[in-house]
Short mmCIF file of C-alpha atoms and ligand atoms in Angstrom, two decimals:
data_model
loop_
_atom_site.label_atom_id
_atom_site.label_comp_id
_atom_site.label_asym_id
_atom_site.label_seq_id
_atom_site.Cartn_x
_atom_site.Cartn_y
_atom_site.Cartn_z
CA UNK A 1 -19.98 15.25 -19.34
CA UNK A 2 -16.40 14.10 -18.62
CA UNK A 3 -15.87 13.29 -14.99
CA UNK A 4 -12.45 12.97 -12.87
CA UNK A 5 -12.21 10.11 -10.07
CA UNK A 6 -11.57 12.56 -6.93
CA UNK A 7 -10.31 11.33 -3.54
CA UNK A 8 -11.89 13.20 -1.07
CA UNK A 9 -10.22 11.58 2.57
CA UNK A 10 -8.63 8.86 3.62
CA UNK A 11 -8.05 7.27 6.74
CA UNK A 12 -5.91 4.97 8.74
CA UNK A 13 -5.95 1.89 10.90
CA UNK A 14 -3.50 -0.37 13.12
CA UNK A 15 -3.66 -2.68 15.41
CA UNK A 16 -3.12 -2.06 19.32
CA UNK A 17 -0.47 -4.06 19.19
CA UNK A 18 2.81 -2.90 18.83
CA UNK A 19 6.23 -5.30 18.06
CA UNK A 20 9.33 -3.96 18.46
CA UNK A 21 13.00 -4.80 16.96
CA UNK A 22 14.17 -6.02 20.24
CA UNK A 23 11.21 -7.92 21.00
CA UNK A 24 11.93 -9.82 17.83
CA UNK A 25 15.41 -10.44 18.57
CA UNK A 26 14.27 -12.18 21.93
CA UNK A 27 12.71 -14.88 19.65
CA UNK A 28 14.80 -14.91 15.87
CA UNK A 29 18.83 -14.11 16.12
CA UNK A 30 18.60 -10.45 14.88
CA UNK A 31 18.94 -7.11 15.99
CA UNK A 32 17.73 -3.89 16.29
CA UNK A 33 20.79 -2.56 14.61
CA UNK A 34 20.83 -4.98 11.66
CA UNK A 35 17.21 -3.75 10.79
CA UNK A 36 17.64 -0.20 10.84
CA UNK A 37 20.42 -0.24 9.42
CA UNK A 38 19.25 -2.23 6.35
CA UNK A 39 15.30 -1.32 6.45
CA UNK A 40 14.51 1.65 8.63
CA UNK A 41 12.03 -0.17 10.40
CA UNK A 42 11.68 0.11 14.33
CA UNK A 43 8.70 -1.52 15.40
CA UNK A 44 5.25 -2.93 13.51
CA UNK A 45 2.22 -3.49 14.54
CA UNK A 46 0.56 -7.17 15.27
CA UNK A 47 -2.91 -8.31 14.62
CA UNK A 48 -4.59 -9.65 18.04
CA UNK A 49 -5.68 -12.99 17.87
CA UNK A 50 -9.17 -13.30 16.11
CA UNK A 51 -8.69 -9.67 14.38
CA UNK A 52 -8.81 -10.12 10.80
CA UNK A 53 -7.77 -8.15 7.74
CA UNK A 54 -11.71 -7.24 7.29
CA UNK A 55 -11.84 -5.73 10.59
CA UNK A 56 -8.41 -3.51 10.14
CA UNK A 57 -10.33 -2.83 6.48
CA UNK A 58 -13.70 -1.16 7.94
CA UNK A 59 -11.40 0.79 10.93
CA UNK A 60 -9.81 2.28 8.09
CA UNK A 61 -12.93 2.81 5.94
CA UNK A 62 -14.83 4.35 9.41
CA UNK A 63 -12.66 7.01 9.58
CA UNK A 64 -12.08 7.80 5.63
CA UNK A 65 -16.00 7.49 6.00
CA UNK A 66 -16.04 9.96 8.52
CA UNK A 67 -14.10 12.02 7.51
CA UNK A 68 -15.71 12.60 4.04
CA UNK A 69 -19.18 13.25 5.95
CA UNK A 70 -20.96 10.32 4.30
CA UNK A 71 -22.86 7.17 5.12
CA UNK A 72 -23.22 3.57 3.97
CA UNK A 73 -26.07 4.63 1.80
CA UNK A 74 -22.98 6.83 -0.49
CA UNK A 75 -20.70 4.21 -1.41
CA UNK A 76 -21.13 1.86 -4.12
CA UNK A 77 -18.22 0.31 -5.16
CA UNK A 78 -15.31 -1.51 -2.79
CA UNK A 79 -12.16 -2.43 -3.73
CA UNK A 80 -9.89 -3.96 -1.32
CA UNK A 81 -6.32 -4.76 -2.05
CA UNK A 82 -5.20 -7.97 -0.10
CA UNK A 83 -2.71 -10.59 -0.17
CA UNK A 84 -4.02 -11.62 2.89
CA UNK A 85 -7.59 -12.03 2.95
CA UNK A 86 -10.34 -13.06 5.28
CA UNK A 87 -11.26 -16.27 3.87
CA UNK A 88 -10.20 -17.91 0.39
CA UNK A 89 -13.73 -16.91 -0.86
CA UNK A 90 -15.77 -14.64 -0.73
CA UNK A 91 -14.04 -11.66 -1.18
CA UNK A 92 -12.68 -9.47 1.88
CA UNK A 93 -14.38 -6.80 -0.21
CA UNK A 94 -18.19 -8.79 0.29
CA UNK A 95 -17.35 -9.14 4.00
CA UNK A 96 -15.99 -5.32 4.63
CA UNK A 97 -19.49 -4.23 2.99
CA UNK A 98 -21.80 -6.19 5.33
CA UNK A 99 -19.67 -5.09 8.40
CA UNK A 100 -20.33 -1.62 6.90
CA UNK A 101 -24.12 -1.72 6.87
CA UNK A 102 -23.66 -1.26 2.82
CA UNK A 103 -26.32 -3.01 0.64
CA UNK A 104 -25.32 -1.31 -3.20
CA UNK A 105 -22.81 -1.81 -5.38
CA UNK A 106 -20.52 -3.84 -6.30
CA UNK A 107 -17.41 -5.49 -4.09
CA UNK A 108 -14.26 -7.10 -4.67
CA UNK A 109 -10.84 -7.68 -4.19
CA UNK A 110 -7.19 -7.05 -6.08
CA UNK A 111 -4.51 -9.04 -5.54
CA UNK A 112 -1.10 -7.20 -6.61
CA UNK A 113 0.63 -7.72 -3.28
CA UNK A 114 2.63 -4.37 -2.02
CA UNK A 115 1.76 -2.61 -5.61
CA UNK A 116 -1.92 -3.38 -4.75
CA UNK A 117 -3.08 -0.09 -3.95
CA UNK A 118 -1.94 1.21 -7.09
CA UNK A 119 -3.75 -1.17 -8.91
CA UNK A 120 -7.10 -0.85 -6.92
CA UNK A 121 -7.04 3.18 -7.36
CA UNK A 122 -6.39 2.85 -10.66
CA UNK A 123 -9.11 0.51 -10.95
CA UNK A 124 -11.65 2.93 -9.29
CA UNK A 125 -10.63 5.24 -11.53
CA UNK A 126 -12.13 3.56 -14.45
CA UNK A 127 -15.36 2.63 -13.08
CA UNK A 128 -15.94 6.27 -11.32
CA UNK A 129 -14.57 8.23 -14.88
CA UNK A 130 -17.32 5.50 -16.87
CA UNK A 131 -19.97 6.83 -14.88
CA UNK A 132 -21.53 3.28 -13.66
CA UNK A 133 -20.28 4.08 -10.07
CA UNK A 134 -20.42 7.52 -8.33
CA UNK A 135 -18.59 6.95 -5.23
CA UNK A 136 -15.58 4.03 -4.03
CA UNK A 137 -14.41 2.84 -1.06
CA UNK A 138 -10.86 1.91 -1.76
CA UNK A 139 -8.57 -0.07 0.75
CA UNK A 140 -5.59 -1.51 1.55
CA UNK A 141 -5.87 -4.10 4.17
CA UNK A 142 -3.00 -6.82 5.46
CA UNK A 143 -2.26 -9.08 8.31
CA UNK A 144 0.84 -10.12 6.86
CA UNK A 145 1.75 -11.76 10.28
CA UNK A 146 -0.29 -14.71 9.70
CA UNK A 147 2.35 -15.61 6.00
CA UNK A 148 5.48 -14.88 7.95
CA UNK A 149 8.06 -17.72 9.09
CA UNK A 150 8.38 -16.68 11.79
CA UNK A 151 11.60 -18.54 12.11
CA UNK A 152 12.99 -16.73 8.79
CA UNK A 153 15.28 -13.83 9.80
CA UNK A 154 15.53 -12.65 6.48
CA UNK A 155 11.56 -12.00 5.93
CA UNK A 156 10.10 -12.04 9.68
CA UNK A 157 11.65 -8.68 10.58
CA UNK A 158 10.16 -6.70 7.34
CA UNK A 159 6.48 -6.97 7.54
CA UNK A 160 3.49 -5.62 9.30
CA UNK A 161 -0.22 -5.56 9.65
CA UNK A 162 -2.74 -2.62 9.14
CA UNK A 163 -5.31 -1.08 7.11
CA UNK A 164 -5.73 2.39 4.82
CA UNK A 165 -8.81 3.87 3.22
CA UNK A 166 -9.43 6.46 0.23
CA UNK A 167 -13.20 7.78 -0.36
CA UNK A 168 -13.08 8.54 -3.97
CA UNK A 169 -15.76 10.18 -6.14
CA UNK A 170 -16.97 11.03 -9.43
CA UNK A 171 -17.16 14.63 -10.15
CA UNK A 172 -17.94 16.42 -13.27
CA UNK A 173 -14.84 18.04 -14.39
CA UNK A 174 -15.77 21.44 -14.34
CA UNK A 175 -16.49 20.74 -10.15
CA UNK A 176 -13.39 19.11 -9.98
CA UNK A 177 -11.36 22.24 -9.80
CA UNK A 178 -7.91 20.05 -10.99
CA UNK A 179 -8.59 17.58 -8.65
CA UNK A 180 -8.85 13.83 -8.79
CA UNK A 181 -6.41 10.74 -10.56
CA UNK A 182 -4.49 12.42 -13.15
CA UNK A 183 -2.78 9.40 -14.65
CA UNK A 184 -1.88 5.72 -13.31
CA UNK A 185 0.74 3.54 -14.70
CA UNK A 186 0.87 -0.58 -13.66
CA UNK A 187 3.09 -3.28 -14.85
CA UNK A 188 4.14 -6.86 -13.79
CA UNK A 189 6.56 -9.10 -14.86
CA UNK A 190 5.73 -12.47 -14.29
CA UNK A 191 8.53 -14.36 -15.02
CA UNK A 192 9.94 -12.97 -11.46
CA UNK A 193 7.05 -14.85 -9.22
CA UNK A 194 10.48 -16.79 -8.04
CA UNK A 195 11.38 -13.60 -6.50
CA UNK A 196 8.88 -13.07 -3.95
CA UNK A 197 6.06 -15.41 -3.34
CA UNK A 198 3.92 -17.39 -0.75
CA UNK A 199 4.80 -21.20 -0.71
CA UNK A 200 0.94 -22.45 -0.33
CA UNK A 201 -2.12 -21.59 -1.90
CA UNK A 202 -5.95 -23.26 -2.43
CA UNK A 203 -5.01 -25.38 -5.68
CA UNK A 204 -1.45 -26.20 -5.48
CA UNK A 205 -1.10 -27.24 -1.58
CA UNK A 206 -4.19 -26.71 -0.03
CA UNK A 207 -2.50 -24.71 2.69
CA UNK A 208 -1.98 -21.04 3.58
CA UNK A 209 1.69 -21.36 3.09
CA UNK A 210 4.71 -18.52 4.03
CA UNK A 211 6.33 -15.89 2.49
CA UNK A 212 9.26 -16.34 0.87
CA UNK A 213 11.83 -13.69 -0.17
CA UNK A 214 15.36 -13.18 -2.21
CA UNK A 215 15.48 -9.76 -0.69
CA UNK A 216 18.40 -8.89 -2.52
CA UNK A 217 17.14 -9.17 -5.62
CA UNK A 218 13.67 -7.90 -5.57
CA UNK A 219 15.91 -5.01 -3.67
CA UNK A 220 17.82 -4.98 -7.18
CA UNK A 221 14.71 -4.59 -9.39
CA UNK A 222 13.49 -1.71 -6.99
CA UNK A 223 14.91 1.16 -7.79
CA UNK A 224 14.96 1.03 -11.47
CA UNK A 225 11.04 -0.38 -11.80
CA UNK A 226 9.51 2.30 -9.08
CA UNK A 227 11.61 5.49 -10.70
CA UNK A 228 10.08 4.08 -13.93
CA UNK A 229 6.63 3.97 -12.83
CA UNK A 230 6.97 7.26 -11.53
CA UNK A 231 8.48 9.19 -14.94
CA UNK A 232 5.76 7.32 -16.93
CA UNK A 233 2.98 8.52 -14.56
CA UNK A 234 4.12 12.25 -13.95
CA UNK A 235 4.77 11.58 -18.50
CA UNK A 236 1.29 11.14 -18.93
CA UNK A 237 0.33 13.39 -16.53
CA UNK A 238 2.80 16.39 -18.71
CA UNK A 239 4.84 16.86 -15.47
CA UNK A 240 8.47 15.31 -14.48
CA UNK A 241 8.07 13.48 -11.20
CA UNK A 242 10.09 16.47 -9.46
CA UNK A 243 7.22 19.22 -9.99
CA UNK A 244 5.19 16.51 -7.58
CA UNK A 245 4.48 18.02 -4.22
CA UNK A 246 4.34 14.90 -2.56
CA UNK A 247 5.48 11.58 -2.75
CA UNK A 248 3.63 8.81 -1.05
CA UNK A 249 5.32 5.45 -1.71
CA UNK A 250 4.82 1.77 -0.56
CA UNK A 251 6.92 1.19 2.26
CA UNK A 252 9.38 -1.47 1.95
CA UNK A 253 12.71 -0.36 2.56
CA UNK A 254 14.24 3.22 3.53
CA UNK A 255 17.26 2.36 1.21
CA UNK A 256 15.19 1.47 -1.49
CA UNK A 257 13.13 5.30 -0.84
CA UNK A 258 16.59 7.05 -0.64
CA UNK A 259 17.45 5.07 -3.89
CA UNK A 260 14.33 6.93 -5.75
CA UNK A 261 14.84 10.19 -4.55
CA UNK A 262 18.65 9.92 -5.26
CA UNK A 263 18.11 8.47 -9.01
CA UNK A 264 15.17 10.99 -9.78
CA UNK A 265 16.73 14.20 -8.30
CA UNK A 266 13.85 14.57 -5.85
CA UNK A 267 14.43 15.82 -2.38
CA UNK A 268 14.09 14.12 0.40
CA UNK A 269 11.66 16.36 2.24
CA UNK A 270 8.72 15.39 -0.40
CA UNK A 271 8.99 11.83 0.49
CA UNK A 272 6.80 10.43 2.75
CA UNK A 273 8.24 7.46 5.46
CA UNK A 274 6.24 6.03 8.11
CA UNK A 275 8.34 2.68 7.91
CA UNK A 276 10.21 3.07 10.88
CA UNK A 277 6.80 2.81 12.64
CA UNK A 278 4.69 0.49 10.37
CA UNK A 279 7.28 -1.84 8.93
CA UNK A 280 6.26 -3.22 5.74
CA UNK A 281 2.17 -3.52 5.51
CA UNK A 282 1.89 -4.71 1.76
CA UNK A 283 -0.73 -2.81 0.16
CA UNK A 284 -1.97 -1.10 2.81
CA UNK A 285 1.36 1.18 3.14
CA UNK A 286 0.55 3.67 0.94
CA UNK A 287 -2.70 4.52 2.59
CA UNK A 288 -1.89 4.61 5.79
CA UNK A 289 1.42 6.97 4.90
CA UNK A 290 -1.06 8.92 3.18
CA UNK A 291 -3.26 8.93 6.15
CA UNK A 292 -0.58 9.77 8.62
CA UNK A 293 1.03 12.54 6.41
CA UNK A 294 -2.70 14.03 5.84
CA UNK A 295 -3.09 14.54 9.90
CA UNK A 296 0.06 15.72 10.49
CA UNK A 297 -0.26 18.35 7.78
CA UNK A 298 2.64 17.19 5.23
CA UNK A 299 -0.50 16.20 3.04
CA UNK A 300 -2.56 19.10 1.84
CA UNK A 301 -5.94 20.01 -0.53
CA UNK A 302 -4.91 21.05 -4.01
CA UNK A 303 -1.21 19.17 -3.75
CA UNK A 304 0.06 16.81 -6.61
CA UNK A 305 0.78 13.60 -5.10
CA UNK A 306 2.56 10.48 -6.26
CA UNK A 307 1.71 7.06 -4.74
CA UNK A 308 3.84 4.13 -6.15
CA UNK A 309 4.43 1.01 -5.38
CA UNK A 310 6.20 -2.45 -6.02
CA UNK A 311 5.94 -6.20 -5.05
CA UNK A 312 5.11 -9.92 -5.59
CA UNK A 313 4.42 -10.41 -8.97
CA UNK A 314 6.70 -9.03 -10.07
CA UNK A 315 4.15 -5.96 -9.92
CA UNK A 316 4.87 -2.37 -9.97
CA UNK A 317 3.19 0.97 -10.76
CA UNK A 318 2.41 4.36 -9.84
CA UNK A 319 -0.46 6.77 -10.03
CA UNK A 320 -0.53 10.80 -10.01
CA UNK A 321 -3.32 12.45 -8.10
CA UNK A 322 -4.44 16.12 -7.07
CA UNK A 323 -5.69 15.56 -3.70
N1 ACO B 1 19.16 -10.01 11.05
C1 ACO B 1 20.48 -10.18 10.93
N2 ACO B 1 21.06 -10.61 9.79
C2 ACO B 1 20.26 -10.87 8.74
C3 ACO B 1 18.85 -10.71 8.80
C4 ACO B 1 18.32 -10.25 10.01
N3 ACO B 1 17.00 -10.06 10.19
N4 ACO B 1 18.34 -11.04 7.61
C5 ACO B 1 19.36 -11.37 6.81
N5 ACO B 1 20.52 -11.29 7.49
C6 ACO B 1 21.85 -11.57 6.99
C7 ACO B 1 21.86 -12.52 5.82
O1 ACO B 1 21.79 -13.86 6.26
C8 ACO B 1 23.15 -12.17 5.16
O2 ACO B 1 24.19 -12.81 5.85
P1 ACO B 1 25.46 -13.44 5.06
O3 ACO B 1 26.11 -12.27 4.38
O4 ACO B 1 26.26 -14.04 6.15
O5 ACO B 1 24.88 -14.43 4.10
C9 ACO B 1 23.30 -10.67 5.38
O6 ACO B 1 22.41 -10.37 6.48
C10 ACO B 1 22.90 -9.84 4.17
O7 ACO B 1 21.67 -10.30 3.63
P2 ACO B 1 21.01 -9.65 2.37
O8 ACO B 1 19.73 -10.36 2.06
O9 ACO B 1 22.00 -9.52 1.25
O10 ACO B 1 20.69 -8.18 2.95
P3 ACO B 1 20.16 -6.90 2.20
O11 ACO B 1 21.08 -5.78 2.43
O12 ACO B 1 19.75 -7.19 0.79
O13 ACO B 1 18.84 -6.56 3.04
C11 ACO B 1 16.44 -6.79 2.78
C12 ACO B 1 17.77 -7.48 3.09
C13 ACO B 1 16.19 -5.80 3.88
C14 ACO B 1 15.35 -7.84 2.74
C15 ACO B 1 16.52 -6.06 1.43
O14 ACO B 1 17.06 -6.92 0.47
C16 ACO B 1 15.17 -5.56 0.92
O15 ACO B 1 14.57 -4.66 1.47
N6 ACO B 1 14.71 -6.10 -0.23
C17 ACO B 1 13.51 -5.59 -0.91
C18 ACO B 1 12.24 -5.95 -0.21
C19 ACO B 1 11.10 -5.44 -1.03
O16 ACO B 1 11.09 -4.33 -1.53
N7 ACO B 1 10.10 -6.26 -1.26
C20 ACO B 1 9.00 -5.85 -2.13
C21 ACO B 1 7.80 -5.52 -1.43
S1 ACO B 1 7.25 -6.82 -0.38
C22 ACO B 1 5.86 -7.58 -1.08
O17 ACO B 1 5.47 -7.38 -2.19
C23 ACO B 1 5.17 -8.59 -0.23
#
């Protein structure tokens, strides 16, 4: 019996604490005007002291949970996406199932920075649609503000922390009714690591290390790599990306969004922005846009939706569900 990988709710998590553009330019010489202008982003929230990306993951995960009516007797697979984890080892994943009360299944973590999400759905996909797992916890957790220089301008102002959840299932087709991951399409290019990067790391410094950025021209890969993502998925999929419903991209830049939609013919008012308010949270954007856009109604049962995403890596993708 074929079965489709069906994501039955999601949920969302931040941190209390909220950073705004002209609290950073009490500290770094910016200003609110320069980052709107150039990113769209008004404020992001902060991590408190002690919080870690684990604890942002399970918020997230409690309320997808919740949402989806089930227990932590119904999950047993997690995939968290994280450039930021917990600890070096074991995975965030491991940690995010004991604070869960979970004791199946199998746990771990992707690392495709911003186009992580992607690449953890699309992971779930396969082991739901092979029929060795019957129901996933997928995240997207960050707390990017512990890799930021904070005395680099030029990356400092971008990012911020939170978490996003997706319950996904397997369901016999004929149950499915449509619904579920129609097609997923992930790339990298890793002879752009140059581009966007963290400076440390276990076995070549032995330290955590910071982010480090030529905005410009991951900017200039952007456009082209995301719209391609997009065309390949809604391809596969028998669609053109403008018959989507709803488009749920990672957040990075509001130029880069009205670059897509501009480039693909799309209109605007498909496109789903919460950067203004979340800044960029790596691979936990997409979830917690989803999240947000699923609350305040924009998000529906039975639409096609379009998550993509691109970062460090180079990595890029995109992935075509039926919620
Ligand atoms: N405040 C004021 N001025 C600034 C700031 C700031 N925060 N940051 C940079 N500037 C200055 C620069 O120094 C430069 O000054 P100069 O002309 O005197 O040299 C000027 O502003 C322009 O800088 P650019 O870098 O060319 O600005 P740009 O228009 O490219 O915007 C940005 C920068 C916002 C970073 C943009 O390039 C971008 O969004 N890039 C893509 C980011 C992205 O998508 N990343 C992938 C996902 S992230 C991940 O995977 C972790």
């Amino acid at each position: 019996m074929a079965l489709r990988a069906v994501v039955e709710s999601c949920g969302g998590f931040l941190p209390e604490k909220i950073l705004t553009n002209e609290e950073l330019a009490t500290s770094v010489e910016t200003s609110d005007e320069w980052i709107r202008e150039r990113t769209g982003i008004c404020r992001r929230h902060m991590a408190a002291h002690g919080q870690r990306t684990s604890d942002l993951a399970v918020g997230a995960a409690k309320k997808a949970m919740a949402k989806a009516g089930i227990g932590p007797e119904d999950i047993d697979l997690i995939i968290v996406a994280t450039a930021t984890p917990d600890l070096t080892f074991p995975a965030t994943a491991a940690i995010v199932q004991a604070k869960l009360g979970i004791k199946q299944g199998a746990a771990f973590d992707i690392q495709a920075v911003c186009t992580g999400f992607v690449y953890a759905l699309s992971t779930a996909e396969k082991f739901l649609i092979s029929g060795q797992h019957k129901r996933a916890l997928v995240i997207g957790a960050e707390t990017f503000s512990r890799i930021l220089d904070w005395q680099d301008r030029t990356t400092c102002v971008l990012f911020g922390d939170g978490a996003g959840a997706f319950v996904v299932s397997a369901v016999e087709e004929e149950q499915a009714e449509g619904r579920g991951v129609l097609s997923s399409f992930l790339r990298c290019d890793g002879s752009m690591v140059d581009l966007l990067y963290v400076d440390g790391g276990v076995s070549a410094t032995q330290t955590t290390g910071y982010l480090r950025m030529q905005g410009n021209k991951v900017f200039r890969e952007a456009v082209n790599k995301i719209s391609q993502a997009m065309v390949e998925a809604a391809r596969m999929a028998g669609i053109e990306p403008k018959d989507v419903d709803v488009f749920v991209p990672h957040q990075a830049n509001q130029r880069i969004l009205q670059g897509v939609v501009k480039k693909l013919g799309l209109r605007e008012d498909q496109v789903i922005s919460t950067i203004a308010d979340h800044g960029n949270t790596s691979a936990a954007s997409i979830p917690l846009a989803f999240s947000v856009a699923e609350e305040d109604g924009r998000i529906k049962r039975g639409d096609l939706i379009m998550l993509e995403g691109m970062g460090g890596g180079l990595t890029w993708g995109a992935a075509l569900l039926r919620y």
